[in-house]
Coordinates of C-alpha atoms and ligand atoms in Angstrom, one line a residue:
M1443 CA 100.0 99.2 95.0
C1444 CA 97.9 97.9 92.1
G1445 CA 96.7 94.3 91.8
I1446 CA 97.1 92.2 88.7
V1447 CA 95.5 88.9 87.5
G1448 CA 95.9 86.9 84.4
Y1449 CA 94.1 83.7 83.4
V1450 CA 94.7 81.0 80.8
G1451 CA 92.5 77.9 80.7
K1452 CA 89.2 76.6 79.6
Q1453 CA 86.8 78.5 81.9
N1454 CA 85.3 82.0 81.6
A1455 CA 88.4 84.2 82.2
V1456 CA 86.3 87.3 82.9
A1457 CA 84.5 85.9 86.0
I1458 CA 87.8 84.4 87.4
I1459 CA 89.6 87.7 86.8
L1460 CA 86.8 89.8 88.4
E1461 CA 86.8 87.6 91.4
G1462 CA 90.6 87.9 91.7
L1463 CA 90.5 91.7 91.3
K1464 CA 87.9 91.9 94.0
R1465 CA 90.3 90.1 96.4
L1466 CA 93.2 92.3 95.3
E1467 CA 91.2 95.5 95.6
Y1468 CA 93.0 96.3 98.9
R1469 CA 96.1 96.9 96.8
G1470 CA 94.5 99.9 95.0
Y1471 CA 91.1 101.0 94.0
D1472 CA 91.3 104.1 91.8
S1473 CA 90.2 102.3 88.7
A1474 CA 89.9 98.8 87.3
G1475 CA 90.0 97.1 84.0
V1476 CA 90.0 93.8 82.2
C1477 CA 91.0 92.6 78.7
V1478 CA 90.2 89.3 77.0
E1479 CA 91.7 87.9 73.9
K1480 CA 89.1 86.3 71.6
G1481 CA 89.4 85.4 67.9
R1482 CA 92.6 87.4 67.6
K1483 CA 91.0 90.5 69.1
L1484 CA 91.7 92.2 72.3
D1485 CA 88.5 93.5 74.0
V1486 CA 89.1 95.9 76.8
V1487 CA 86.7 97.4 79.4
K1488 CA 88.1 99.8 82.0
K1489 CA 86.7 102.4 84.3
T1490 CA 87.6 104.6 87.2
G1491 CA 86.2 103.5 90.5
R1492 CA 85.9 100.1 92.2
V1493 CA 85.8 96.6 90.8
D1494 CA 82.0 96.4 91.3
R1495 CA 81.6 99.3 88.9
L1496 CA 83.8 97.5 86.4
A1497 CA 81.8 94.3 86.8
K1498 CA 78.6 96.2 85.7
E1499 CA 80.4 97.6 82.7
V1500 CA 81.7 94.2 81.8
A1501 CA 78.2 92.7 82.1
K1502 CA 76.8 95.4 79.7
S1503 CA 79.6 94.8 77.2
R1504 CA 79.1 90.9 77.3
L1505 CA 82.9 90.4 77.5
S1506 CA 83.9 86.8 77.3
G1507 CA 86.9 84.6 76.5
T1508 CA 89.1 82.0 78.1
T1509 CA 92.3 84.1 78.2
G1510 CA 92.5 87.5 79.8
I1511 CA 94.2 89.9 82.2
G1512 CA 92.8 92.4 84.8
H1513 CA 94.0 95.2 86.9
T1514 CA 93.0 97.3 89.9
R1515 CA 95.0 100.5 90.1
W1516 CA 96.6 102.7 92.7
A1517 CA 97.6 105.7 90.6
T1518 CA 101.2 106.7 90.2
H1519 CA 101.8 108.2 86.8
G1520 CA 98.7 110.1 85.6
G1521 CA 95.5 111.0 87.3
V1522 CA 92.5 108.8 88.0
T1523 CA 90.8 108.6 84.6
D1524 CA 89.4 105.9 82.4
A1525 CA 92.2 106.5 79.9
N1526 CA 94.9 105.9 82.5
A1527 CA 93.2 102.7 83.8
H1528 CA 94.8 99.4 82.8
P1529 CA 95.0 97.3 80.6
H1530 CA 96.8 99.4 78.1
V1531 CA 96.9 98.4 74.4
S1532 CA 99.8 99.2 72.1
S1533 CA 99.1 101.7 69.3
D1534 CA 99.3 98.9 66.7
G1535 CA 96.5 97.0 68.7
R1536 CA 98.7 93.9 69.0
F1537 CA 99.5 93.9 72.8
A1538 CA 97.6 94.5 76.0
L1539 CA 99.4 94.9 79.2
I1540 CA 98.8 95.3 83.0
H1541 CA 101.4 96.6 85.3
N1542 CA 102.1 97.0 89.0
G1543 CA 105.2 99.2 89.7
V1544 CA 106.9 102.2 88.3
I1545 CA 108.9 102.5 85.1
E1546 CA 111.5 105.2 86.0
N1547 CA 113.0 105.8 82.5
Y1548 CA 109.6 105.9 80.8
A1549 CA 110.0 109.5 79.6
Q1550 CA 113.0 108.8 77.4
M1551 CA 111.5 105.6 76.0
K1552 CA 108.3 107.5 75.2
K1553 CA 110.2 110.2 73.4
F1554 CA 112.0 107.5 71.4
L1555 CA 108.7 105.7 70.6
L1556 CA 106.9 109.0 69.6
G1557 CA 109.8 109.5 67.1
K1558 CA 109.0 106.0 65.7
G1559 CA 105.4 106.9 65.1
Y1560 CA 103.8 105.2 68.2
T1561 CA 100.9 107.0 69.7
F1562 CA 99.7 107.3 73.3
K1563 CA 96.2 107.6 74.8
S1564 CA 97.2 107.9 78.5
E1565 CA 99.8 109.6 80.7
T1566 CA 101.0 106.3 82.1
D1567 CA 104.4 104.7 82.2
T1568 CA 102.7 101.4 81.5
E1569 CA 101.5 102.4 78.0
V1570 CA 105.1 103.1 77.2
L1571 CA 106.1 99.6 78.2
C1572 CA 103.3 98.2 76.1
N1573 CA 104.4 100.1 73.0
L1574 CA 108.0 99.2 73.6
I1575 CA 107.1 95.5 73.5
A1576 CA 105.3 96.2 70.2
Y1577 CA 108.4 98.0 68.9
H1578 CA 110.7 95.0 69.7
Y1579 CA 108.1 92.6 68.4
A1580 CA 108.1 94.3 65.0
K1581 CA 111.9 93.9 64.8
E1582 CA 111.9 90.3 66.1
P1583 CA 112.2 87.6 63.4
K1584 CA 109.5 84.9 63.3
R1585 CA 110.8 81.6 64.7
A1586 CA 109.9 78.0 64.2
K1587 CA 111.8 76.8 67.2
G1588 CA 113.0 78.1 70.6
P1589 CA 111.4 80.9 72.7
S1590 CA 108.6 82.5 70.8
R1591 CA 108.7 86.0 69.3
F1592 CA 106.2 87.1 71.9
V1593 CA 108.4 86.0 74.8
E1594 CA 111.5 87.5 73.2
S1595 CA 109.9 90.9 72.6
V1596 CA 108.9 91.1 76.2
R1597 CA 112.4 90.0 77.3
K1598 CA 114.1 92.5 75.1
T1599 CA 111.9 95.3 76.4
L1600 CA 112.5 94.5 80.0
R1601 CA 116.2 94.6 79.5
H1602 CA 115.8 98.3 78.8
V1603 CA 113.6 99.1 81.7
E1604 CA 114.7 100.8 84.9
G1605 CA 112.2 100.6 87.8
T1606 CA 109.9 98.0 89.2
Y1607 CA 107.3 95.8 87.6
G1608 CA 104.9 92.9 87.9
I1609 CA 103.3 92.6 84.4
A1610 CA 101.1 90.3 82.4
V1611 CA 100.8 90.7 78.6
L1612 CA 98.5 89.4 75.9
C1613 CA 99.4 89.3 72.2
V1614 CA 96.8 88.8 69.4
D1615 CA 99.2 86.6 67.4
F1616 CA 99.5 84.1 70.3
P1617 CA 95.9 83.3 71.3
G1618 CA 95.5 81.5 74.7
E1619 CA 98.9 82.7 75.9
I1620 CA 100.1 85.2 78.6
V1621 CA 103.6 86.4 79.3
G1622 CA 104.3 87.7 82.8
A1623 CA 107.4 89.0 84.5
R1624 CA 108.4 90.6 87.7
K1625 CA 111.1 92.9 89.2
A1626 CA 110.5 94.1 92.8
S1627 CA 106.7 93.8 92.5
P1628 CA 105.2 90.5 93.5
L1629 CA 103.9 88.0 91.0
I1630 CA 102.7 84.5 91.7
L1631 CA 101.8 81.8 89.3
G1632 CA 98.9 79.5 90.3
V1633 CA 99.2 76.0 88.8
G1634 CA 95.6 74.7 88.5
D1635 CA 93.8 71.9 86.7
Q1636 CA 94.2 72.7 83.0
E1637 CA 94.6 76.4 83.9
Y1638 CA 97.2 78.9 85.0
I1639 CA 96.7 82.1 86.9
L1640 CA 99.1 84.9 87.4
A1641 CA 98.4 87.3 90.4
S1642 CA 99.9 89.8 92.6
D1643 CA 99.1 87.7 95.6
A1644 CA 97.7 84.3 96.5
S1645 CA 94.3 85.6 97.7
A1646 CA 93.4 86.1 94.0
L1647 CA 94.0 82.5 93.0
V1648 CA 93.5 80.4 96.2
S1649 CA 89.9 79.7 95.3
R1650 CA 91.1 77.8 92.2
T1651 CA 94.4 76.3 93.3
Q1652 CA 96.7 76.0 96.3
N1653 CA 99.7 75.1 94.1
V1654 CA 101.9 78.1 93.4
V1655 CA 105.2 79.2 92.0
Y1656 CA 106.6 82.4 93.5
L1657 CA 108.3 84.1 90.7
K1658 CA 111.7 85.7 91.4
D1659 CA 113.0 89.1 90.3
G1660 CA 114.1 89.0 86.7
E1661 CA 112.0 85.9 85.8
I1662 CA 109.6 85.7 82.9
A1663 CA 106.7 83.2 82.9
H1664 CA 105.2 82.0 79.7
L1665 CA 101.7 80.4 80.0
T1666 CA 99.9 78.5 77.3
P1667 CA 96.7 76.5 77.8
K1668 CA 98.7 73.3 78.2
A1669 CA 101.9 74.2 80.0
F1670 CA 104.0 77.0 81.5
S1671 CA 107.7 77.7 81.4
I1672 CA 109.9 80.1 83.3
S1673 CA 113.1 81.8 82.1
T1674 CA 115.3 84.7 83.1
L1675 CA 116.0 88.0 81.4
D1676 CA 119.3 86.4 80.3
Q1677 CA 117.4 83.6 78.6
D1678 CA 118.3 80.8 81.0
D1679 CA 115.6 78.3 81.7
V1680 CA 114.4 78.0 85.3
S1681 CA 113.2 74.8 87.0
P1682 CA 110.1 75.9 88.8
V1683 CA 109.5 75.0 92.5
V1684 CA 105.8 74.5 93.2
D1685 CA 104.8 75.4 96.7
T1686 CA 101.5 74.8 98.5
I1687 CA 99.5 77.6 100.1
T1688 CA 98.6 76.5 103.7
W1689 CA 95.5 78.7 104.1
S1690 CA 92.2 78.5 102.2
V1691 CA 89.9 80.9 100.5
S1692 CA 87.7 81.3 103.7
D1693 CA 90.7 82.9 105.4
A1694 CA 90.6 85.7 102.9
E1695 CA 86.8 86.3 103.3
K1696 CA 85.2 88.5 105.9
G1697 CA 82.4 86.1 106.8
A1698 CA 79.8 87.6 109.1
H1699 CA 81.9 90.7 109.8
A1700 CA 81.1 94.1 108.4
H1701 CA 84.7 94.8 107.5
F1702 CA 88.0 92.9 107.2
M1703 CA 89.4 95.2 109.8
E1704 CA 86.7 94.1 112.3
K1705 CA 87.3 90.4 111.4
E1706 CA 91.0 90.8 111.8
I1707 CA 90.7 92.6 115.2
F1708 CA 88.6 89.8 116.6
E1709 CA 90.8 87.1 115.1
Q1710 CA 93.8 88.3 117.2
P1711 CA 93.6 85.7 120.0
T1712 CA 93.8 82.9 117.4
A1713 CA 96.4 84.8 115.4
L1714 CA 98.6 85.1 118.5
E1715 CA 98.2 81.4 119.2
N1716 CA 99.4 80.6 115.7
A1717 CA 102.3 83.0 115.9
M1718 CA 103.7 81.4 119.1
R1719 CA 102.9 77.7 118.3
G1720 CA 106.0 75.5 118.6
R1721 CA 108.2 78.5 119.5
F1722 CA 108.9 77.8 123.1
S1723 CA 111.7 75.6 124.4
A1724 CA 110.9 72.2 125.9
D1725 CA 111.9 73.5 129.4
G1726 CA 109.4 76.4 129.0
S1727 CA 111.9 79.1 129.8
T1728 CA 112.8 80.7 126.5
A1729 CA 111.7 81.1 122.8
Q1730 CA 113.0 79.2 119.8
F1731 CA 112.9 80.0 116.2
G1732 CA 113.4 77.6 113.3
G1733 CA 114.2 79.8 110.5
L1734 CA 116.8 82.3 111.7
N1735 CA 119.8 80.3 110.3
I1736 CA 122.1 81.6 113.0
T1737 CA 123.6 79.6 115.8
P1738 CA 123.3 80.5 119.5
G1739 CA 127.0 81.1 119.5
E1740 CA 126.8 83.6 116.6
F1741 CA 123.8 85.3 118.4
R1742 CA 125.9 85.7 121.5
E1743 CA 128.5 87.6 119.5
I1744 CA 126.0 90.3 118.5
E1745 CA 126.5 93.6 120.2
R1746 CA 123.8 95.7 118.7
F1747 CA 120.5 95.3 116.8
M1748 CA 119.2 97.5 114.0
F1749 CA 115.5 97.3 113.1
C1750 CA 114.0 98.8 110.0
A1751 CA 110.3 99.0 108.9
C1752 CA 107.6 101.3 107.8
G1753 CA 104.3 102.5 109.3
T1754 CA 102.7 100.1 111.8
A1755 CA 105.6 97.6 111.5
W1756 CA 107.9 100.4 112.5
H1757 CA 105.9 100.9 115.7
A1758 CA 106.2 97.2 116.4
C1759 CA 110.0 97.7 116.0
L1760 CA 110.0 100.5 118.6
V1761 CA 108.2 98.2 121.1
T1762 CA 110.8 95.5 120.4
E1763 CA 113.6 98.0 121.0
H1764 CA 112.1 98.7 124.4
L1765 CA 111.8 95.1 125.3
I1766 CA 115.3 94.0 124.1
E1767 CA 117.0 96.9 125.9
R1768 CA 114.9 96.3 129.0
F1769 CA 115.2 92.5 129.3
A1770 CA 118.4 91.6 127.3
R1771 CA 120.3 94.9 127.9
I1772 CA 121.5 95.1 124.3
P1773 CA 121.4 98.4 122.5
V1774 CA 118.9 98.6 119.7
E1775 CA 118.4 101.2 117.0
V1776 CA 115.2 101.6 115.0
D1777 CA 115.0 103.5 111.7
Y1778 CA 112.4 104.1 109.1
A1779 CA 113.3 101.9 106.2
S1780 CA 112.8 104.8 103.8
E1781 CA 115.3 106.9 105.7
F1782 CA 117.8 104.1 106.4
R1783 CA 118.2 103.3 102.7
Y1784 CA 119.6 106.8 101.9
R1785 CA 121.1 107.8 105.3
N1786 CA 124.3 105.8 105.0
S1787 CA 124.4 105.7 108.8
P1788 CA 127.4 104.1 110.5
L1789 CA 126.7 100.7 111.9
H1790 CA 128.5 98.9 114.6
P1791 CA 130.4 95.9 113.0
R1792 CA 128.6 93.4 115.3
T1793 CA 125.1 94.5 114.4
L1794 CA 122.4 92.1 113.5
F1795 CA 119.9 93.6 111.2
F1796 CA 116.1 92.9 111.3
V1797 CA 113.4 94.1 109.0
M1798 CA 109.7 93.8 109.8
S1799 CA 107.0 93.8 107.2
Q1800 CA 103.6 92.2 107.1
S1801 CA 103.4 92.0 103.3
G1802 CA 107.1 91.4 102.7
E1803 CA 106.8 93.6 99.6
T1804 CA 107.1 97.1 101.0
I1805 CA 109.7 98.6 98.7
D1806 CA 111.4 100.8 101.3
T1807 CA 111.8 97.9 103.6
L1808 CA 113.1 95.7 100.9
A1809 CA 115.6 98.4 99.8
A1810 CA 116.8 98.8 103.5
L1811 CA 117.3 95.0 103.6
R1812 CA 119.3 95.2 100.4
E1813 CA 121.4 98.1 101.6
A1814 CA 122.2 96.3 104.9
K1815 CA 123.2 93.2 102.9
R1816 CA 125.3 95.2 100.5
K1817 CA 127.2 96.5 103.5
G1818 CA 127.9 92.9 104.5
Y1819 CA 125.4 92.6 107.4
R1820 CA 123.2 89.6 108.0
V1821 CA 119.5 90.5 107.8
M1822 CA 116.6 88.7 109.5
A1823 CA 113.0 89.3 108.5
V1824 CA 109.8 89.2 110.6
N1825 CA 107.2 88.8 107.9
N1826 CA 103.7 87.4 107.4
V1827 CA 103.4 86.6 103.7
V1828 CA 105.2 83.3 102.9
G1829 CA 107.4 83.5 99.8
S1830 CA 107.4 87.3 99.7
S1831 CA 110.4 89.2 98.3
I1832 CA 111.6 90.1 101.8
A1833 CA 111.2 86.5 103.0
R1834 CA 113.2 85.3 100.1
E1835 CA 116.0 87.9 100.3
A1836 CA 116.6 87.8 104.0
D1837 CA 119.3 85.5 105.5
G1838 CA 116.8 84.1 107.9
G1839 CA 113.4 85.0 109.4
I1840 CA 110.4 84.5 111.5
Y1841 CA 107.1 84.1 109.9
Q1842 CA 104.1 85.7 111.7
H1843 CA 101.7 82.9 110.6
V1844 CA 98.6 85.0 111.1
G1845 CA 97.0 84.2 107.7
P1846 CA 96.1 86.9 105.1
E1847 CA 95.6 90.4 106.5
V1848 CA 93.3 92.2 104.0
G1849 CA 92.2 95.3 105.8
V1850 CA 94.5 98.2 104.8
A1851 CA 94.8 99.1 108.5
S1852 CA 97.1 96.6 110.0
T1853 CA 95.8 94.9 113.2
K1854 CA 96.5 91.2 113.7
A1855 CA 99.8 91.6 111.9
F1856 CA 100.8 94.3 114.3
T1857 CA 100.0 92.4 117.5
S1858 CA 101.8 89.3 116.1
Q1859 CA 104.9 91.5 115.4
L1860 CA 104.7 92.7 119.0
L1861 CA 104.5 89.1 120.2
I1862 CA 107.5 88.0 118.0
G1863 CA 109.5 91.1 119.2
A1864 CA 108.7 90.1 122.8
M1865 CA 109.9 86.5 122.0
I1866 CA 113.1 87.8 120.4
A1867 CA 113.8 89.9 123.6
L1868 CA 113.2 86.8 125.7
Y1869 CA 115.5 84.6 123.6
L1870 CA 118.3 87.2 123.9
A1871 CA 117.7 87.9 127.6
R1872 CA 117.9 84.1 128.4
M1873 CA 121.2 84.0 126.6
R1874 CA 122.4 86.6 128.9
D1875 CA 121.3 87.5 132.5
M1876 CA 117.6 86.4 132.7
S1877 CA 117.2 83.6 135.2
F1878 CA 115.4 80.4 134.4
S1879 CA 112.5 81.3 136.7
D1880 CA 112.1 84.7 135.2
G1881 CA 112.2 83.1 131.8
V1882 CA 109.4 80.6 132.8
E1883 CA 107.3 83.5 134.1
Y1884 CA 107.9 85.4 130.8
V1885 CA 106.9 82.4 128.7
E1886 CA 103.8 81.8 130.8
A1887 CA 102.8 85.5 130.4
L1888 CA 103.2 85.2 126.6
K1889 CA 101.2 82.0 126.5
G1890 CA 98.4 83.9 128.4
A1891 CA 98.3 86.7 125.9
P1892 CA 95.6 85.3 123.6
D1893 CA 93.2 85.0 126.6
L1894 CA 94.0 88.5 127.8
V1895 CA 93.3 89.8 124.3
R1896 CA 90.0 87.9 124.4
H1897 CA 89.2 89.7 127.7
A1898 CA 90.2 93.1 126.3
L1899 CA 88.0 92.5 123.2
K1900 CA 85.0 92.2 125.6
Q1901 CA 85.1 96.0 125.9
A1902 CA 84.0 96.4 122.3
P1903 CA 80.4 97.5 123.1
R1904 CA 81.6 100.1 125.6
I1905 CA 84.3 101.3 123.1
R1906 CA 81.6 101.6 120.5
E1907 CA 79.6 103.9 122.8
I1908 CA 82.7 106.0 123.5
A1909 CA 83.4 106.2 119.7
R1910 CA 80.0 107.7 119.1
K1911 CA 80.8 110.4 121.5
Y1912 CA 84.1 111.3 119.9
A1913 CA 83.5 110.7 116.2
G1914 CA 82.7 114.4 115.5
Y1915 CA 86.1 115.8 116.7
H1916 CA 88.7 117.0 114.2
D1917 CA 91.8 116.5 116.2
M1918 CA 93.0 114.0 118.8
L1919 CA 96.2 113.3 120.8
F1920 CA 97.4 109.8 121.8
L1921 CA 99.8 109.8 124.8
G1922 CA 101.8 106.9 126.3
R1923 CA 105.1 106.3 128.0
L1924 CA 107.8 103.7 127.7
S1925 CA 106.6 100.6 125.8
L1926 CA 103.3 102.3 125.2
F1927 CA 104.7 105.4 123.5
P1928 CA 104.8 103.4 120.2
L1929 CA 101.2 102.4 121.0
A1930 CA 100.3 106.1 121.1
L1931 CA 101.9 106.5 117.7
E1932 CA 100.0 103.4 116.5
G1933 CA 96.7 104.7 117.9
A1934 CA 97.2 108.0 116.1
L1935 CA 98.1 106.3 112.8
K1936 CA 95.1 103.9 113.0
L1937 CA 92.7 106.8 113.7
K1938 CA 94.0 109.1 110.9
E1939 CA 94.3 106.4 108.2
I1940 CA 90.7 105.1 108.5
S1941 CA 88.7 108.0 109.9
Y1942 CA 90.6 111.0 108.5
I1943 CA 90.7 112.7 111.9
H1944 CA 93.9 114.5 112.5
A1945 CA 95.8 112.7 115.3
E1946 CA 99.3 112.8 116.9
G1947 CA 101.1 110.4 119.1
Y1948 CA 103.5 111.6 121.8
P1949 CA 105.3 110.4 124.8
A1950 CA 102.9 111.6 127.5
A1951 CA 105.4 113.9 129.3
E1952 CA 106.6 115.5 126.0
M1953 CA 103.1 116.9 125.6
K1954 CA 103.9 119.9 127.7
H1955 CA 106.8 120.8 125.4
G1956 CA 104.5 121.9 122.6
P1957 CA 101.4 119.8 121.8
I1958 CA 99.7 121.1 125.0
A1959 CA 99.1 124.3 122.9
L1960 CA 96.5 122.3 121.0
I1961 CA 94.5 121.3 124.1
S1962 CA 91.0 122.7 124.5
E1963 CA 87.6 121.2 124.9
K1964 CA 87.9 120.5 121.1
C1965 CA 90.9 118.3 121.3
P1966 CA 90.5 115.0 123.2
A1967 CA 93.5 113.0 124.4
V1968 CA 93.7 109.2 124.6
F1969 CA 96.0 108.3 127.5
F1970 CA 97.6 105.0 128.2
A1971 CA 97.6 104.7 132.0
P1972 CA 98.8 101.2 132.9
K1973 CA 99.8 100.1 136.4
S1974 CA 103.5 101.0 136.6
E1975 CA 106.1 102.7 138.7
I1976 CA 105.5 106.0 136.8
F1977 CA 101.7 105.8 137.1
S1978 CA 101.6 109.0 139.2
K1979 CA 103.6 110.9 136.5
I1980 CA 101.0 109.8 133.9
V1981 CA 98.2 111.0 136.1
S1982 CA 100.0 114.4 136.4
S1983 CA 100.1 114.7 132.6
M1984 CA 96.3 113.9 132.6
Q1985 CA 95.7 116.6 135.1
E1986 CA 97.6 119.1 133.1
I1987 CA 95.2 118.4 130.2
K1988 CA 92.1 118.4 132.3
A1989 CA 93.1 121.8 133.7
R1990 CA 92.9 123.1 130.1
K1991 CA 89.5 121.5 129.5
G1992 CA 90.8 118.7 127.3
P1993 CA 88.5 115.7 127.2
I1994 CA 90.3 112.5 128.3
I1995 CA 89.9 108.9 127.4
A1996 CA 92.0 106.7 129.7
I1997 CA 93.1 103.2 128.7
A1998 CA 93.9 102.1 132.2
T1999 CA 94.7 98.8 134.0
E2000 CA 91.7 97.3 135.6
G2001 CA 91.6 98.3 139.3
V2002 CA 93.9 101.3 139.2
E2003 CA 92.6 104.3 140.9
L2004 CA 92.4 107.4 138.7
P2005 CA 91.7 110.7 140.6
K2006 CA 88.0 111.5 140.4
G2007 CA 87.0 113.5 137.4
V2008 CA 90.4 113.3 135.6
A2009 CA 89.2 111.0 132.8
D2010 CA 85.9 111.5 131.0
D2011 CA 85.9 107.9 129.8
V2012 CA 87.8 104.9 130.9
I2013 CA 88.6 101.7 128.9
P2014 CA 89.9 99.0 131.2
I2015 CA 92.6 96.6 130.1
P2016 CA 93.7 93.5 132.1
D2017 CA 96.7 93.7 134.3
C2018 CA 99.6 91.8 132.7
H2019 CA 103.3 91.2 132.3
E2020 CA 105.3 94.1 130.7
A2021 CA 106.1 92.0 127.6
V2022 CA 102.4 91.5 127.0
L2023 CA 101.2 95.0 127.9
P2024 CA 101.7 96.5 124.4
I2025 CA 99.7 93.6 122.8
V2026 CA 96.8 94.1 125.2
A2027 CA 96.9 97.9 124.9
A2028 CA 96.6 97.7 121.1
I2029 CA 93.1 96.3 121.3
P2030 CA 91.3 99.4 122.6
V2031 CA 93.0 101.8 120.2
Q2032 CA 92.2 99.5 117.2
L2033 CA 88.5 99.2 118.3
L2034 CA 88.3 102.9 119.0
S2035 CA 89.6 103.9 115.6
Y2036 CA 87.5 101.2 113.9
Y2037 CA 84.2 102.3 115.5
I2038 CA 84.9 106.0 115.0
A2039 CA 85.6 105.4 111.3
V2040 CA 82.3 103.3 111.1
E2041 CA 80.4 106.1 112.9
R2042 CA 81.8 108.7 110.4
G2043 CA 80.7 106.5 107.5
C2044 CA 84.3 105.9 106.2
D2045 CA 85.3 103.1 103.9
V2046 CA 87.2 101.3 106.6
D2047 CA 88.9 98.6 104.6
K2048 CA 89.8 100.9 101.7
P2049 CA 90.7 104.3 103.1
R2050 CA 91.3 107.0 100.6
N2051 CA 94.7 107.4 99.0
L2052 CA 96.1 104.3 100.7
A2053 CA 96.9 100.7 99.6
K2054 CA 97.8 97.7 101.6
S2055 CA 101.2 97.1 100.4
V2056 CA 103.3 100.0 99.3
T2057 CA 105.5 98.8 96.5
V2058 CA 106.5 102.2 95.1
E2059 CA 108.9 104.7 96.7
Ligands
M6R933 O1 103.5 95.3 104.7 P1 104.3 96.2 105.7 O2 104.2 95.7 107.1 O3 105.7 96.4 105.3 O4 103.6 97.6 105.6 C1 104.1 98.7 106.3 C2 103.1 99.9 106.3 O5 102.8 100.3 105.0 C3 101.8 99.5 107.0 O6 102.0 99.0 108.3 C4 100.9 100.7 107.0 O7 101.4 101.7 107.9 C5 99.5 100.3 107.5 N1 98.5 100.8 106.6 C6 99.1 100.7 108.9 O8 97.9 100.3 109.3

């Protein structure tokens, strides 16, 4: 939800900011803007539409300078207009500000500022924040020593703010300086060679430096051309910890692929290898995790698990639930993070809480984590982005290690969550009743997952053909059972988010309790038909659909016999262990959705109305 970049240094800030915005565009693409400070003037160019459009406007206006800020917007307050695009400038012309987040008490602050003579050009909460800084600045005495008037006016303003923010601010009276701050919206400081960059995530700065400081909630960063300092809202100085990003700029580029989603689908074998590296015990019979900060003894005391997440990560939790209950025989509950945070549901006292989040910044998941901690529960995180809010606030965690996922539709993050879920189930099962030999078999199966995924990916040309056939439909059902019911949900989500085809996921046998009413030759159904003890039941459901003229695409285990004529198209998947099946079954639905979206001419990596990381409620 919105991407921000700020640059202080000796280079052309505009080019660096535009490059950063391009990489952050997945966070929002309603409008974009840039502001540079030059000769005690703030020059702003902003426009609705994508960063490419902004770049053309910037070139026309010959914007240049060595200090600047830029923003790509996912609209919350106010429509998609040039006026609502960021940066916003205070009505006295002294400050320019970019913002990611939501200022909840903006209406009362706006009323106050209107009474004081401040004026507004937009409908945004951000412009209110900018004017409030100007208001505090006007009251702030000039200082010869200590924190500058600029920093203090931002600090005072933020003390009055309710809501979430990642901000970067310029002030005409402090050339070459930026003040940034965060609360519940990510903000990273890149420490380069005679330059500093603030950004919503590392992809925007990794081409210039791999040394970063992950700012914490309530921290304020002050950048000057020669140094940076960090302090808190309470004016305490913070000693910064400089971390190193372990991936490089090429990991955040799509290379020869047409879309990031395509690249990330085909990266999955390697992503899975990275996610499992070093995570099996020396005797090869169980999983091991370095960062959980919980002893085996404490683990054995756990009687229930609670998993919370949103979207695709929630589907991964549902698969994990199935595997933990099946192999470790421990009850698991899964909730939408957005519901859990308000539901006040009773929890068993010996519950271990898990959240899953690729970005680690999803506000609902973060709030669920905080709510569980507030109730005194220990919370573990499965998370991909190192140093994210969720990673920092969790009591322990497992990093996914799949590198940056840029496509809005989650793919490699999903399968690595499935893998980690399967490893958690194994770890718990081996602590209880799973035998050594079953453990070894399970581990070998997981180690074989990358090759099975490579094999499943070979169906891409065939799936592309099938996608051509089905791209014109308006509705689709995805049906699966047991561990593949969540895959049916995921298939439907993938299809609707990138191709805008209405799709529903159901447990296959539930279909006859309502959704079957939708079936006709105009509503195809995608069936998961793996080899299993309930294969014949799945075939019966397929026949019920066929009897009503519904076209069927079957994702079936290689070699299983489907009755003649029951499926119109078959996508084979390799036979595999139950713990690996959901990972392998994810591949055809990802490819099918991808190729259908391409066929329909959709903007696959930037689907309408969506953003990669949802940092607003
Ligand atoms: O970063 P997170 O894993 O917390 O994101 C959760 C969802 O917003 C995300 O999975 C979303 O559903 C994806 N667009 C699905 O492809």
